[in-house]
Each structure stands twice: as structure tokens, then as C-alpha cells.
Amino acid sequence: MSTYINIIEFAQYLPLVILALALAVVFKPMLRGIARAALLVVKPKLSKEERLQRRLMRDTMMFKRMLNSMEGSPSHVAELRAMACRA
């Protein structure tokens, strides 16, 4: 008997679920735009200058790590320093 009641309750909510899914499909671009705008409010994009500075800092740190790991090989260290000066 309880299974019969659950099926009836499910049948009552089925049109609402279908309507909600249809609205989500129709308004998907608008909902996606709202989500992107909310994301930009929470985490704004970096400017080109800030991205460039972060990339340069990351490259500099990478070269320093490579230099520290190759203490025993002077030729490699000199080559890495030359690469760091060009970058």
C-alpha cells in the first residue's frame, strides 16, 4: 500500500520537475552568465601586468630551484644563469 502512495506522490511532482528542467534548458545561457558574473565578483581576473609579474616571478623561482639543485655542476649553473639573464 505504501508503494502505491509513493507513486502517486511522485506523479504529482513530475510535472513540476519537467517544468523546472525545461526552464533551466531555455534560460541556460542567462543562468551561465549570472554564474560567471558572481564568480567575477568573488574572484576578479588579474590584469595583464599582474599576470606578467606572476609569470616572471614563477620563472625566477624555477631558475633558483634549478640552480640550488645543481650545485655540483658549474657548467650547468653558468648556463642556467645565462638563460635567466635573457628571460
Tab-separated table of C-alpha atoms in Angstrom:
chain	number	residue	atom	x	y	z
A	1	MET	CA	0.000	0.000	0.000
A	2	SER	CA	2.837	2.438	0.822
A	3	THR	CA	4.409	1.892	-2.603
A	4	TYR	CA	1.165	2.955	-4.230
A	5	ILE	CA	1.152	6.210	-2.226
A	6	ASN	CA	4.775	6.987	-3.197
A	7	ILE	CA	3.994	6.515	-6.887
A	8	ILE	CA	1.030	8.888	-6.610
A	9	GLU	CA	3.159	11.494	-4.805
A	10	PHE	CA	5.849	11.133	-7.446
A	11	ALA	CA	3.265	11.563	-10.204
A	12	GLN	CA	2.074	14.789	-8.570
A	13	TYR	CA	5.570	16.327	-8.584
A	14	LEU	CA	6.582	15.045	-12.028
A	15	PRO	CA	5.079	17.979	-13.994
A	16	LEU	CA	6.872	20.438	-11.705
A	17	VAL	CA	10.179	18.666	-12.225
A	18	ILE	CA	9.661	18.631	-16.000
A	19	LEU	CA	8.752	22.333	-15.965
A	20	ALA	CA	11.839	23.209	-13.900
A	21	LEU	CA	14.096	21.265	-16.282
A	22	ALA	CA	12.502	22.915	-19.323
A	23	LEU	CA	13.030	26.379	-17.817
A	24	ALA	CA	16.635	25.517	-16.998
A	25	VAL	CA	17.250	24.475	-20.606
A	26	VAL	CA	15.588	27.585	-22.026
A	27	PHE	CA	17.378	30.006	-19.688
A	28	LYS	CA	20.711	28.156	-19.627
A	29	PRO	CA	22.741	30.978	-21.281
A	30	MET	CA	21.339	33.548	-18.866
A	31	LEU	CA	21.983	31.317	-15.849
A	32	ARG	CA	25.529	30.673	-17.048
A	33	GLY	CA	26.126	34.425	-17.384
A	34	ILE	CA	24.803	35.073	-13.900
A	35	ALA	CA	27.120	32.369	-12.534
A	36	ARG	CA	30.137	33.894	-14.322
A	37	ALA	CA	29.287	37.369	-13.032
A	38	ALA	CA	29.011	36.025	-9.490
A	39	LEU	CA	32.381	34.301	-9.888
A	40	LEU	CA	33.996	37.554	-11.062
A	41	VAL	CA	32.620	39.338	-8.009
A	42	VAL	CA	34.216	36.750	-5.719
A	43	LYS	CA	37.465	36.263	-7.676
A	44	PRO	CA	38.242	39.078	-10.160
A	45	LYS	CA	40.542	38.497	-13.115
A	46	LEU	CA	44.107	39.713	-12.919
A	47	SER	CA	45.248	42.488	-15.240
A	48	LYS	CA	47.810	41.764	-17.966
A	49	GLU	CA	50.505	43.455	-15.911
A	50	GLU	CA	49.711	41.346	-12.836
A	51	ARG	CA	49.726	38.143	-14.897
A	52	LEU	CA	53.087	39.112	-16.430
A	53	GLN	CA	54.573	39.820	-12.998
A	54	ARG	CA	53.320	36.479	-11.643
A	55	ARG	CA	54.772	34.612	-14.629
A	56	LEU	CA	58.145	36.358	-14.237
A	57	MET	CA	58.193	35.595	-10.520
A	58	ARG	CA	57.330	31.950	-11.174
A	59	ASP	CA	60.106	31.667	-13.781
A	60	THR	CA	62.611	33.305	-11.441
A	61	MET	CA	61.717	30.928	-8.633
A	62	MET	CA	62.023	27.969	-11.019
A	63	PHE	CA	65.521	29.075	-12.063
A	64	LYS	CA	66.550	29.492	-8.420
A	65	ARG	CA	65.315	25.995	-7.597
A	66	MET	CA	67.224	24.600	-10.573
A	67	LEU	CA	70.386	26.454	-9.532
A	68	ASN	CA	70.117	25.144	-5.982
A	69	SER	CA	69.619	21.573	-7.181
A	70	MET	CA	72.685	21.692	-9.485
A	71	GLU	CA	75.324	22.926	-7.053
A	72	GLY	CA	77.876	20.324	-8.131
A	73	SER	CA	77.887	21.117	-11.858
A	74	PRO	CA	79.372	24.574	-12.601
A	75	SER	CA	78.738	24.386	-16.349
A	76	HIS	CA	75.024	23.787	-15.826
A	77	VAL	CA	74.845	26.591	-13.282
A	78	ALA	CA	76.519	29.027	-15.686
A	79	GLU	CA	74.158	28.008	-18.480
A	80	LEU	CA	71.112	28.481	-16.250
A	81	ARG	CA	72.357	31.902	-15.159
A	82	ALA	CA	72.753	32.906	-18.808
A	83	MET	CA	69.202	31.721	-19.513
A	84	ALA	CA	67.925	33.668	-16.506
A	85	CYS	CA	69.588	36.864	-17.746
A	86	ARG	CA	67.915	36.521	-21.162
A	87	ALA	CA	64.456	35.843	-19.716
